[in-house]
PDB file of C-alpha atoms in Angstrom:
ATOM      1  CA  MET J  20      39.683 -42.180   2.044  1.00  0.00           C
ATOM      2  CA  ASP J  21      36.416 -42.056   0.222  1.00  0.00           C
ATOM      3  CA  GLU J  22      33.225 -43.840   1.586  1.00  0.00           C
ATOM      4  CA  LEU J  23      33.834 -46.829  -0.559  1.00  0.00           C
ATOM      5  CA  GLN J  24      37.265 -47.235   0.706  1.00  0.00           C
ATOM      6  CA  LEU J  25      36.019 -47.016   4.322  1.00  0.00           C
ATOM      7  CA  LYS J  26      33.553 -49.739   3.904  1.00  0.00           C
ATOM      8  CA  GLU J  27      36.041 -51.997   2.120  1.00  0.00           C
ATOM      9  CA  LEU J  28      38.216 -51.556   5.172  1.00  0.00           C
ATOM     10  CA  ILE J  29      35.545 -52.286   7.727  1.00  0.00           C
ATOM     11  CA  ARG J  30      34.803 -55.475   5.650  1.00  0.00           C
ATOM     12  CA  SER J  31      38.367 -56.648   5.759  1.00  0.00           C
ATOM     13  CA  PHE J  32      38.549 -56.076   9.450  1.00  0.00           C
ATOM     14  CA  LEU J  33      35.403 -57.984  10.132  1.00  0.00           C
ATOM     15  CA  SER J  34      36.780 -60.843   8.038  1.00  0.00           C
ATOM     16  CA  GLU J  35      39.937 -60.880  10.106  1.00  0.00           C
ATOM     17  CA  MET J  36      37.935 -60.960  13.372  1.00  0.00           C
ATOM     18  CA  GLU J  37      35.701 -63.904  11.942  1.00  0.00           C
ATOM     19  CA  THR J  38      38.823 -65.892  11.212  1.00  0.00           C
ATOM     20  CA  GLU J  39      40.021 -65.291  14.798  1.00  0.00           C
ATOM     21  CA  THR J  40      37.021 -66.383  16.441  1.00  0.00           C
ATOM     22  CA  ALA J  41      36.470 -69.506  14.250  1.00  0.00           C
ATOM     23  CA  GLN J  42      37.745 -71.508  17.133  1.00  0.00           C
ATOM     24  CA  PRO J  43      36.607 -70.521  20.409  1.00  0.00           C
ATOM     25  CA  ILE J  44      39.362 -70.510  23.218  1.00  0.00           C
ATOM     26  CA  VAL J  45      38.371 -72.879  25.963  1.00  0.00           C
ATOM     27  CA  PRO J  46      40.470 -73.031  29.365  1.00  0.00           C
ATOM     28  CA  ALA J  47      42.268 -76.375  29.657  1.00  0.00           C
ATOM     29  CA  GLY J  48      40.626 -79.138  31.592  1.00  0.00           C
ATOM     30  CA  SER J  49      37.283 -77.259  31.663  1.00  0.00           C
ATOM     31  CA  LEU J  50      35.645 -79.675  29.044  1.00  0.00           C
ATOM     32  CA  SER J  51      36.026 -83.238  28.748  1.00  0.00           C
ATOM     33  CA  ASP J  52      37.111 -84.900  25.359  1.00  0.00           C
ATOM     34  CA  GLU J  53      33.299 -86.199  25.211  1.00  0.00           C
ATOM     35  CA  GLU J  54      31.822 -82.679  25.796  1.00  0.00           C
ATOM     36  CA  SER J  55      30.444 -81.009  22.622  1.00  0.00           C
ATOM     37  CA  GLU J  56      30.653 -77.486  21.709  1.00  0.00           C
ATOM     38  CA  GLU J  57      26.739 -77.279  22.005  1.00  0.00           C
ATOM     39  CA  SER J  58      26.782 -78.880  25.603  1.00  0.00           C
ATOM     40  CA  ALA J  59      29.565 -76.236  26.574  1.00  0.00           C
ATOM     41  CA  GLY J  60      27.134 -73.293  25.480  1.00  0.00           C
ATOM     42  CA  ILE J  61      29.215 -72.292  22.257  1.00  0.00           C
ATOM     43  CA  SER J  62      27.190 -71.339  19.502  1.00  0.00           C
ATOM     44  CA  TYR J  63      28.902 -69.919  16.486  1.00  0.00           C
ATOM     45  CA  LYS J  64      25.811 -68.586  15.092  1.00  0.00           C
ATOM     46  CA  THR J  65      25.391 -66.062  17.965  1.00  0.00           C
ATOM     47  CA  LEU J  66      28.889 -64.522  17.833  1.00  0.00           C
ATOM     48  CA  PRO J  67      28.184 -61.024  16.486  1.00  0.00           C
ATOM     49  CA  ASN J  68      31.413 -61.276  14.392  1.00  0.00           C
ATOM     50  CA  SER J  69      30.761 -64.609  12.644  1.00  0.00           C
ATOM     51  CA  SER J  70      29.640 -65.012   9.228  1.00  0.00           C
ATOM     52  CA  ALA J  71      26.007 -65.424  10.247  1.00  0.00           C
ATOM     53  CA  SER J  72      25.865 -61.903  11.498  1.00  0.00           C
ATOM     54  CA  VAL J  73      28.509 -59.878   9.627  1.00  0.00           C
ATOM     55  CA  ILE J  74      27.228 -56.710   8.010  1.00  0.00           C
ATOM     56  CA  GLU J  75      24.014 -56.820   6.035  1.00  0.00           C
ATOM     57  CA  ASP J  76      23.428 -53.726   3.827  1.00  0.00           C
ATOM     58  CA  ASP J  77      26.582 -52.320   5.203  1.00  0.00           C
ATOM     59  CA  MET J  78      24.927 -52.354   8.813  1.00  0.00           C
ATOM     60  CA  ILE J  79      26.289 -54.319  11.716  1.00  0.00           C
ATOM     61  CA  PRO J  80      23.380 -55.845  13.487  1.00  0.00           C
ATOM     62  CA  ASP J  81      22.647 -54.101  16.817  1.00  0.00           C
ATOM     63  CA  ILE J  82      22.754 -56.322  19.548  1.00  0.00           C
ATOM     64  CA  THR J  83      21.006 -53.941  22.069  1.00  0.00           C
ATOM     65  CA  GLU J  84      17.774 -54.751  20.070  1.00  0.00           C
ATOM     66  CA  VAL J  85      17.622 -58.161  21.809  1.00  0.00           C
ATOM     67  CA  ASP J  86      15.205 -58.336  24.702  1.00  0.00           C
ATOM     68  CA  ILE J  87      17.018 -59.485  27.675  1.00  0.00           C
ATOM     69  CA  GLN J  88      13.837 -60.591  29.407  1.00  0.00           C
ATOM     70  CA  GLU J  89      13.192 -62.977  26.501  1.00  0.00           C
ATOM     71  CA  GLN J  90      16.826 -64.023  26.036  1.00  0.00           C
ATOM     72  CA  PHE J  91      17.639 -67.804  27.368  1.00  0.00           C
ATOM     73  CA  LEU J  92      20.731 -69.166  26.583  1.00  0.00           C
ATOM     74  CA  ILE J  93      21.141 -72.207  29.018  1.00  0.00           C
ATOM     75  CA  PRO J  94      21.259 -75.438  26.891  1.00  0.00           C
ATOM     76  CA  ASN J  95      19.287 -78.451  28.016  1.00  0.00           C
ATOM     77  CA  ALA J  96      17.568 -76.459  31.123  1.00  0.00           C
ATOM     78  CA  ILE J  97      15.740 -78.641  33.831  1.00  0.00           C
ATOM     79  CA  ASN J  98      12.635 -76.149  33.885  1.00  0.00           C
ATOM     80  CA  GLU J  99      13.045 -73.638  31.333  1.00  0.00           C
ATOM     81  CA  GLU J 100       9.523 -72.774  31.608  1.00  0.00           C
ATOM     82  CA  ALA J 101       9.793 -71.869  35.031  1.00  0.00           C
ATOM     83  CA  TYR J 102      13.160 -69.891  34.312  1.00  0.00           C
ATOM     84  CA  ARG J 103      11.580 -67.810  31.584  1.00  0.00           C
ATOM     85  CA  LYS J 104       8.547 -67.121  33.847  1.00  0.00           C
ATOM     86  CA  ILE J 105      10.780 -65.564  36.383  1.00  0.00           C
ATOM     87  CA  LYS J 106      12.709 -63.448  33.884  1.00  0.00           C
ATOM     88  CA  LYS J 107       9.439 -61.815  32.854  1.00  0.00           C
ATOM     89  CA  PHE J 108       9.552 -60.336  36.543  1.00  0.00           C
ATOM     90  CA  THR J 109      12.981 -58.633  36.410  1.00  0.00           C
ATOM     91  CA  PRO J 110      15.308 -57.324  33.710  1.00  0.00           C
ATOM     92  CA  ALA J 111      18.226 -58.809  35.686  1.00  0.00           C
ATOM     93  CA  ARG J 112      20.796 -60.785  33.377  1.00  0.00           C
ATOM     94  CA  LEU J 113      19.501 -64.359  34.312  1.00  0.00           C
ATOM     95  CA  GLY J 114      20.035 -67.305  32.045  1.00  0.00           C
ATOM     96  CA  LEU J 115      23.118 -66.197  30.262  1.00  0.00           C
ATOM     97  CA  TRP J 116      25.183 -69.378  30.456  1.00  0.00           C
ATOM     98  CA  ARG J 117      28.925 -69.608  29.420  1.00  0.00           C
ATOM     99  CA  ALA J 118      31.625 -71.101  27.113  1.00  0.00           C
ATOM    100  CA  GLY J 119      34.051 -72.728  29.411  1.00  0.00           C
ATOM    101  CA  ASN J 120      34.288 -70.774  32.632  1.00  0.00           C
ATOM    102  CA  ARG J 121      33.744 -67.440  30.885  1.00  0.00           C
ATOM    103  CA  TYR J 122      30.689 -65.525  29.581  1.00  0.00           C
ATOM    104  CA  LYS J 123      29.330 -66.270  26.219  1.00  0.00           C
ATOM    105  CA  THR J 124      30.641 -63.606  23.645  1.00  0.00           C
ATOM    106  CA  GLU J 125      27.529 -61.992  22.964  1.00  0.00           C
ATOM    107  CA  THR J 126      26.665 -61.450  26.659  1.00  0.00           C
ATOM    108  CA  VAL J 127      29.911 -59.709  27.197  1.00  0.00           C
ATOM    109  CA  LEU J 128      29.379 -57.189  24.115  1.00  0.00           C
ATOM    110  CA  ARG J 129      25.892 -56.793  25.283  1.00  0.00           C
ATOM    111  CA  PHE J 130      27.211 -55.664  28.812  1.00  0.00           C
ATOM    112  CA  ARG J 131      29.582 -53.345  27.112  1.00  0.00           C
ATOM    113  CA  ALA J 132      27.146 -51.813  24.923  1.00  0.00           C
ATOM    114  CA  ASP J 133      24.701 -51.173  27.941  1.00  0.00           C
ATOM    115  CA  HIS J 134      27.355 -49.710  29.787  1.00  0.00           C
ATOM    116  CA  ALA J 135      28.435 -47.539  26.893  1.00  0.00           C
ATOM    117  CA  ALA J 136      24.917 -46.371  26.353  1.00  0.00           C
ATOM    118  CA  ALA J 137      24.776 -45.605  30.251  1.00  0.00           C
ATOM    119  CA  GLN J 138      28.061 -43.443  29.679  1.00  0.00           C
ATOM    120  CA  ASP J 139      26.762 -41.524  26.600  1.00  0.00           C
ATOM    121  CA  ALA J 140      23.636 -40.569  28.541  1.00  0.00           C
ATOM    122  CA  VAL J 141      25.565 -38.930  31.319  1.00  0.00           C
ATOM    123  CA  PHE J 142      28.297 -37.169  29.145  1.00  0.00           C
ATOM    124  CA  SER J 143      26.171 -36.131  26.124  1.00  0.00           C
ATOM    125  CA  TYR J 144      23.586 -33.125  25.691  1.00  0.00           C
ATOM    126  CA  VAL J 145      19.815 -32.753  24.920  1.00  0.00           C
ATOM    127  CA  SER J 146      20.007 -31.455  21.518  1.00  0.00           C
ATOM    128  CA  GLU J 147      19.389 -27.714  20.705  1.00  0.00           C
ATOM    129  CA  GLU J 148      16.846 -28.968  18.029  1.00  0.00           C
ATOM    130  CA  PHE J 149      14.709 -30.980  20.694  1.00  0.00           C
ATOM    131  CA  VAL J 150      14.643 -28.179  22.957  1.00  0.00           C
ATOM    132  CA  LYS J 151      13.494 -25.646  20.167  1.00  0.00           C
ATOM    133  CA  GLU J 152      10.882 -28.258  18.879  1.00  0.00           C
ATOM    134  CA  LEU J 153       9.192 -28.358  22.145  1.00  0.00           C
ATOM    135  CA  GLY J 154       9.420 -24.637  22.679  1.00  0.00           C
ATOM    136  CA  PHE J 155      11.465 -24.704  26.007  1.00  0.00           C
ATOM    137  CA  ILE J 156      13.167 -21.792  27.211  1.00  0.00           C
ATOM    138  CA  PRO J 157      16.829 -22.676  27.714  1.00  0.00           C
ATOM    139  CA  VAL J 158      18.802 -21.419  30.833  1.00  0.00           C
ATOM    140  CA  GLU J 159      21.917 -22.860  32.329  1.00  0.00           C
ATOM    141  CA  THR J 160      23.118 -23.151  36.087  1.00  0.00           C
ATOM    142  CA  CYS J 161      26.469 -22.067  37.441  1.00  0.00           C
ATOM    143  CA  ALA J 162      28.243 -25.240  36.285  1.00  0.00           C
ATOM    144  CA  SER J 163      29.891 -24.433  32.876  1.00  0.00           C
ATOM    145  CA  SER J 164      30.640 -28.026  31.810  1.00  0.00           C
ATOM    146  CA  LYS J 165      29.849 -31.452  32.057  1.00  0.00           C
ATOM    147  CA  ASP J 166      33.104 -32.070  34.232  1.00  0.00           C
ATOM    148  CA  GLU J 167      32.181 -29.260  36.485  1.00  0.00           C
ATOM    149  CA  TYR J 168      28.618 -30.547  36.781  1.00  0.00           C
ATOM    150  CA  LEU J 169      29.678 -33.996  37.787  1.00  0.00           C
ATOM    151  CA  THR J 170      32.273 -32.811  40.296  1.00  0.00           C
ATOM    152  CA  ARG J 171      30.599 -29.845  41.683  1.00  0.00           C
ATOM    153  CA  PRO J 172      26.867 -30.768  42.413  1.00  0.00           C
ATOM    154  CA  ASP J 173      26.229 -27.604  44.407  1.00  0.00           C
ATOM    155  CA  LEU J 174      26.817 -25.564  40.967  1.00  0.00           C
ATOM    156  CA  GLY J 175      23.970 -27.398  39.431  1.00  0.00           C
ATOM    157  CA  ARG J 176      21.421 -26.194  42.097  1.00  0.00           C
ATOM    158  CA  ILE J 177      22.165 -22.316  41.749  1.00  0.00           C
ATOM    159  CA  PHE J 178      22.034 -19.920  38.720  1.00  0.00           C
ATOM    160  CA  PRO J 179      24.154 -16.776  37.708  1.00  0.00           C
ATOM    161  CA  GLU J 180      22.733 -13.323  38.538  1.00  0.00           C
ATOM    162  CA  GLU J 181      22.187 -12.635  34.911  1.00  0.00           C
ATOM    163  CA  THR J 182      20.114 -15.822  34.623  1.00  0.00           C
ATOM    164  CA  GLN J 183      18.224 -15.177  37.588  1.00  0.00           C
ATOM    165  CA  LYS J 184      17.101 -12.077  36.212  1.00  0.00           C
ATOM    166  CA  PHE J 185      16.287 -13.414  32.864  1.00  0.00           C
ATOM    167  CA  ILE J 186      14.072 -16.054  34.511  1.00  0.00           C
ATOM    168  CA  LYS J 187      12.302 -13.371  36.574  1.00  0.00           C
ATOM    169  CA  GLU J 188      11.582 -11.484  33.432  1.00  0.00           C
ATOM    170  CA  THR J 189      10.502 -14.519  31.381  1.00  0.00           C
ATOM    171  CA  CYS J 190       8.399 -16.435  33.934  1.00  0.00           C
ATOM    172  CA  LYS J 191       4.899 -15.458  34.645  1.00  0.00           C
ATOM    173  CA  PRO J 192       5.059 -14.586  38.517  1.00  0.00           C
ATOM    174  CA  ASN J 193       2.947 -16.420  41.167  1.00  0.00           C
ATOM    175  CA  GLN J 194       1.481 -19.323  38.923  1.00  0.00           C
ATOM    176  CA  LYS J 195      -0.235 -22.318  40.296  1.00  0.00           C
ATOM    177  CA  VAL J 196       2.296 -24.404  38.508  1.00  0.00           C
ATOM    178  CA  GLN J 197       5.670 -23.887  37.128  1.00  0.00           C
ATOM    179  CA  VAL J 198       7.264 -26.863  34.762  1.00  0.00           C
ATOM    180  CA  ILE J 199      10.923 -26.959  34.160  1.00  0.00           C
ATOM    181  CA  VAL J 200      12.724 -29.604  32.454  1.00  0.00           C
ATOM    182  CA  GLY J 201      16.415 -30.582  33.651  1.00  0.00           C
ATOM    183  CA  ASP J 202      19.108 -32.596  31.752  1.00  0.00           C
ATOM    184  CA  GLY J 203      20.271 -34.195  34.919  1.00  0.00           C
ATOM    185  CA  LEU J 204      22.379 -37.433  34.554  1.00  0.00           C
ATOM    186  CA  SER J 205      20.531 -38.770  31.529  1.00  0.00           C
ATOM    187  CA  SER J 206      19.909 -36.521  28.360  1.00  0.00           C
ATOM    188  CA  SER J 207      18.741 -39.726  26.885  1.00  0.00           C
ATOM    189  CA  ALA J 208      15.828 -39.868  29.318  1.00  0.00           C
ATOM    190  CA  ILE J 209      14.615 -36.312  28.525  1.00  0.00           C
ATOM    191  CA  GLU J 210      14.582 -36.816  24.674  1.00  0.00           C
ATOM    192  CA  ALA J 211      12.836 -40.159  25.270  1.00  0.00           C
ATOM    193  CA  ASN J 212      10.032 -39.097  27.475  1.00  0.00           C
ATOM    194  CA  ALA J 213       9.281 -35.534  27.726  1.00  0.00           C
ATOM    195  CA  LYS J 214       7.659 -35.140  24.357  1.00  0.00           C
ATOM    196  CA  ASP J 215       4.947 -37.791  25.609  1.00  0.00           C
ATOM    197  CA  PHE J 216       4.822 -36.701  29.038  1.00  0.00           C
ATOM    198  CA  LEU J 217       3.983 -32.971  28.796  1.00  0.00           C
ATOM    199  CA  PRO J 218       1.089 -33.148  26.660  1.00  0.00           C
ATOM    200  CA  ALA J 219      -0.574 -35.874  29.085  1.00  0.00           C
ATOM    201  CA  LEU J 220       0.363 -33.636  32.078  1.00  0.00           C
ATOM    202  CA  LYS J 221      -1.129 -30.351  30.444  1.00  0.00           C
ATOM    203  CA  GLN J 222      -4.255 -32.429  29.541  1.00  0.00           C
ATOM    204  CA  GLY J 223      -4.751 -33.850  33.101  1.00  0.00           C
ATOM    205  CA  LEU J 224      -4.159 -30.253  34.614  1.00  0.00           C
ATOM    206  CA  LYS J 225      -6.997 -28.791  32.518  1.00  0.00           C
ATOM    207  CA  MET J 226      -9.297 -31.546  34.081  1.00  0.00           C
ATOM    208  CA  PHE J 227      -8.513 -29.738  37.392  1.00  0.00           C
ATOM    209  CA  GLY J 228      -8.967 -26.255  35.807  1.00  0.00           C
ATOM    210  CA  LEU J 229      -5.154 -25.888  35.854  1.00  0.00           C
ATOM    211  CA  ASP J 230      -2.639 -24.998  33.266  1.00  0.00           C
ATOM    212  CA  TYR J 231       1.191 -23.929  33.052  1.00  0.00           C
ATOM    213  CA  ASN J 232       2.800 -21.210  30.773  1.00  0.00           C
ATOM    214  CA  GLU J 233       6.563 -21.364  29.940  1.00  0.00           C
ATOM    215  CA  VAL J 234       8.553 -24.386  30.191  1.00  0.00           C
ATOM    216  CA  LEU J 235      12.198 -23.639  31.247  1.00  0.00           C
ATOM    217  CA  PHE J 236      14.840 -26.097  30.168  1.00  0.00           C
ATOM    218  CA  ILE J 237      17.936 -26.320  32.608  1.00  0.00           C
ATOM    219  CA  LYS J 238      21.168 -27.261  31.230  1.00  0.00           C
ATOM    220  CA  HIS J 239      23.710 -28.949  33.857  1.00  0.00           C
ATOM    221  CA  ALA J 240      20.800 -29.426  36.154  1.00  0.00           C
ATOM    222  CA  ARG J 241      20.543 -30.875  39.684  1.00  0.00           C
ATOM    223  CA  VAL J 242      17.177 -31.482  41.310  1.00  0.00           C
ATOM    224  CA  GLY J 243      18.070 -28.571  43.738  1.00  0.00           C
ATOM    225  CA  ALA J 244      17.683 -26.279  40.843  1.00  0.00           C
ATOM    226  CA  MET J 245      13.893 -26.288  41.549  1.00  0.00           C
ATOM    227  CA  ASP J 246      14.350 -24.591  44.765  1.00  0.00           C
ATOM    228  CA  GLN J 247      15.618 -21.272  43.368  1.00  0.00           C
ATOM    229  CA  ILE J 248      13.275 -21.453  40.577  1.00  0.00           C
ATOM    230  CA  GLY J 249      10.558 -21.601  43.048  1.00  0.00           C
ATOM    231  CA  GLN J 250      11.737 -18.557  44.981  1.00  0.00           C
ATOM    232  CA  LEU J 251      12.287 -16.550  41.503  1.00  0.00           C
ATOM    233  CA  THR J 252       8.914 -17.241  40.020  1.00  0.00           C
ATOM    234  CA  GLY J 253       6.927 -17.594  43.245  1.00  0.00           C
ATOM    235  CA  ALA J 254       4.878 -20.591  42.098  1.00  0.00           C
ATOM    236  CA  GLU J 255       2.837 -22.837  44.372  1.00  0.00           C
ATOM    237  CA  VAL J 256       4.094 -25.865  42.720  1.00  0.00           C
ATOM    238  CA  VAL J 257       7.123 -26.535  40.916  1.00  0.00           C
ATOM    239  CA  CYS J 258       7.312 -29.595  38.647  1.00  0.00           C
ATOM    240  CA  MET J 259      10.604 -30.600  37.406  1.00  0.00           C
ATOM    241  CA  LEU J 260      11.312 -33.263  34.961  1.00  0.00           C
ATOM    242  CA  VAL J 261      14.989 -34.659  35.360  1.00  0.00           C
ATOM    243  CA  GLY J 262      16.891 -37.367  33.774  1.00  0.00           C
ATOM    244  CA  GLU J 263      17.768 -40.297  36.416  1.00  0.00           C
ATOM    245  CA  ARG J 264      21.308 -41.599  36.863  1.00  0.00           C
ATOM    246  CA  PRO J 265      21.417 -44.427  34.196  1.00  0.00           C
ATOM    247  CA  GLY J 266      22.033 -47.985  34.716  1.00  0.00           C
ATOM    248  CA  LEU J 267      22.781 -51.126  32.762  1.00  0.00           C
ATOM    249  CA  VAL J 268      19.240 -51.947  32.431  1.00  0.00           C
ATOM    250  CA  THR J 269      18.208 -48.399  30.703  1.00  0.00           C
ATOM    251  CA  ALA J 270      19.779 -45.345  30.175  1.00  0.00           C
ATOM    252  CA  GLU J 271      16.293 -43.603  29.245  1.00  0.00           C
ATOM    253  CA  SER J 272      14.683 -43.500  32.879  1.00  0.00           C
ATOM    254  CA  MET J 273      13.176 -40.027  34.062  1.00  0.00           C
ATOM    255  CA  SER J 274      11.911 -38.640  37.483  1.00  0.00           C
ATOM    256  CA  VAL J 275       9.477 -35.999  38.143  1.00  0.00           C
ATOM    257  CA  TYR J 276      10.134 -33.936  41.356  1.00  0.00           C
ATOM    258  CA  LEU J 277       7.476 -31.855  42.844  1.00  0.00           C
ATOM    259  CA  ALA J 278       7.675 -29.414  45.709  1.00  0.00           C
ATOM    260  CA  TYR J 279       4.974 -26.969  47.306  1.00  0.00           C
ATOM    261  CA  ARG J 280       6.562 -23.301  47.407  1.00  0.00           C
ATOM    262  CA  PRO J 281       9.986 -24.615  47.346  1.00  0.00           C
ATOM    263  CA  THR J 282      12.952 -22.703  48.712  1.00  0.00           C
ATOM    264  CA  VAL J 283      16.853 -22.673  48.849  1.00  0.00           C
ATOM    265  CA  GLY J 284      17.911 -24.993  51.359  1.00  0.00           C
ATOM    266  CA  MET J 285      14.414 -26.836  51.734  1.00  0.00           C
ATOM    267  CA  ALA J 286      14.912 -30.531  52.975  1.00  0.00           C
ATOM    268  CA  GLU J 287      14.833 -33.312  50.563  1.00  0.00           C
ATOM    269  CA  ALA J 288      11.833 -34.891  52.399  1.00  0.00           C
ATOM    270  CA  LYS J 289       9.686 -32.076  51.516  1.00  0.00           C
ATOM    271  CA  ARG J 290       9.845 -33.377  47.672  1.00  0.00           C
ATOM    272  CA  THR J 291       7.495 -35.622  46.129  1.00  0.00           C
ATOM    273  CA  VAL J 292       8.953 -37.833  43.358  1.00  0.00           C
ATOM    274  CA  VAL J 293       7.748 -40.357  40.611  1.00  0.00           C
ATOM    275  CA  SER J 294      10.569 -42.015  39.329  1.00  0.00           C
ATOM    276  CA  ASN J 295      11.118 -45.024  36.787  1.00  0.00           C
ATOM    277  CA  ILE J 296       9.315 -43.136  33.972  1.00  0.00           C
ATOM    278  CA  GLN J 297      10.385 -45.248  30.677  1.00  0.00           C
ATOM    279  CA  LYS J 298       9.063 -47.643  28.373  1.00  0.00           C
ATOM    280  CA  GLY J 299      10.208 -50.326  30.639  1.00  0.00           C
ATOM    281  CA  GLY J 300       8.740 -48.800  33.868  1.00  0.00           C
ATOM    282  CA  THR J 301       5.762 -46.327  33.957  1.00  0.00           C
ATOM    283  CA  PRO J 302       4.924 -45.053  30.285  1.00  0.00           C
ATOM    284  CA  ALA J 303       5.576 -41.249  29.862  1.00  0.00           C
ATOM    285  CA  VAL J 304       1.663 -40.609  29.001  1.00  0.00           C
ATOM    286  CA  GLU J 305       0.515 -42.602  32.063  1.00  0.00           C
ATOM    287  CA  ALA J 306       2.855 -40.832  34.109  1.00  0.00           C
ATOM    288  CA  GLY J 307       1.941 -37.424  32.756  1.00  0.00           C
ATOM    289  CA  ALA J 308      -1.709 -38.064  33.943  1.00  0.00           C
ATOM    290  CA  TYR J 309      -0.875 -39.338  37.254  1.00  0.00           C
ATOM    291  CA  VAL J 310       1.433 -36.240  37.846  1.00  0.00           C
ATOM    292  CA  ALA J 311      -1.511 -34.140  37.137  1.00  0.00           C
ATOM    293  CA  GLU J 312      -3.479 -35.834  40.114  1.00  0.00           C
ATOM    294  CA  ILE J 313      -0.579 -35.299  42.516  1.00  0.00           C
ATOM    295  CA  VAL J 314      -0.312 -31.657  41.511  1.00  0.00           C
ATOM    296  CA  LYS J 315      -3.801 -30.950  42.355  1.00  0.00           C
ATOM    297  CA  LYS J 316      -3.405 -32.966  45.812  1.00  0.00           C
ATOM    298  CA  ILE J 317      -0.450 -30.608  46.616  1.00  0.00           C
ATOM    299  CA  LEU J 318      -2.412 -27.596  45.802  1.00  0.00           C
ATOM    300  CA  ASP J 319      -5.447 -28.937  47.837  1.00  0.00           C
ATOM    301  CA  ASN J 320      -3.260 -29.635  50.746  1.00  0.00           C
ATOM    302  CA  LYS J 321      -0.599 -27.161  50.418  1.00  0.00           C
ATOM    303  CA  LYS J 322       2.077 -29.429  51.415  1.00  0.00           C
ATOM    304  CA  SER J 323       4.296 -31.835  49.579  1.00  0.00           C
ATOM    305  CA  GLY J 324       6.947 -34.709  50.386  1.00  0.00           C
ATOM    306  CA  VAL J 325       6.376 -36.752  53.535  1.00  0.00           C
ATOM    307  CA  ASP J 326       3.987 -33.917  54.668  1.00  0.00           C
ATOM    308  CA  LEU J 327       1.487 -35.102  52.088  1.00  0.00           C
ATOM    309  CA  LYS J 328      -0.691 -37.899  53.291  1.00  0.00           C
TER     310      LYS J 328
END
């Protein structure tokens, strides 16, 4: 099947879907005879598979481009202005309305799209091109696959003996700062934020007379991987960028964990963390400058986590 035949098949399939959704299904008894489709919250033009939004230039409209905090679907709201003001303070799915006693079609599709994005972030990998572009040195934990990484968190915290030897030979020993990047639970977060974060971090550190050299990229990384890196390199501060567990609001949120002379088995309370680094939270550039200040504070006080006042 060539490309033209494939496109024609897609057009035919979408046309059939449009016909099937021409009349919405409303549970019996949920609407009175006098209620109109508009008052029931049914809007044909917003259905992604209706004629108003079928493919344009061979592309289906991307439903995820809609800003949920701007989207308001309740007809004839008593105080729409106040409702919209509340939505500005939260990415929660407020003001979605319904068709009969069900969610509207576009609401369901958006939920599924966001859920799919979260799954993709967990199960996909940071591209090799991205790692090469940023000049990272790639290494891998003892977890040999995504399935093993997810079911055996302990293997994502340690490295094979050959890798340990490679790290010791590659990284300059006893540095003030050792930066590492781990894919964690969201490869999307690393690709969305690392490129902007690292230059801001480097610039911020230079203001304090500090710098870092090699950046390790760890595949199948858990936060605890920074502990063994600390022991192998002897670095005073280990700064680890890692993808956060994705949710339905975003799959691109990154965290930065910092620890003073981390060791294997170190208490979690000894780590300092800056989370929610993403375009809807703390922008990557701003976070990079802020983390540089924290690194300086950790070095001055020779402590991190709850010990750092």
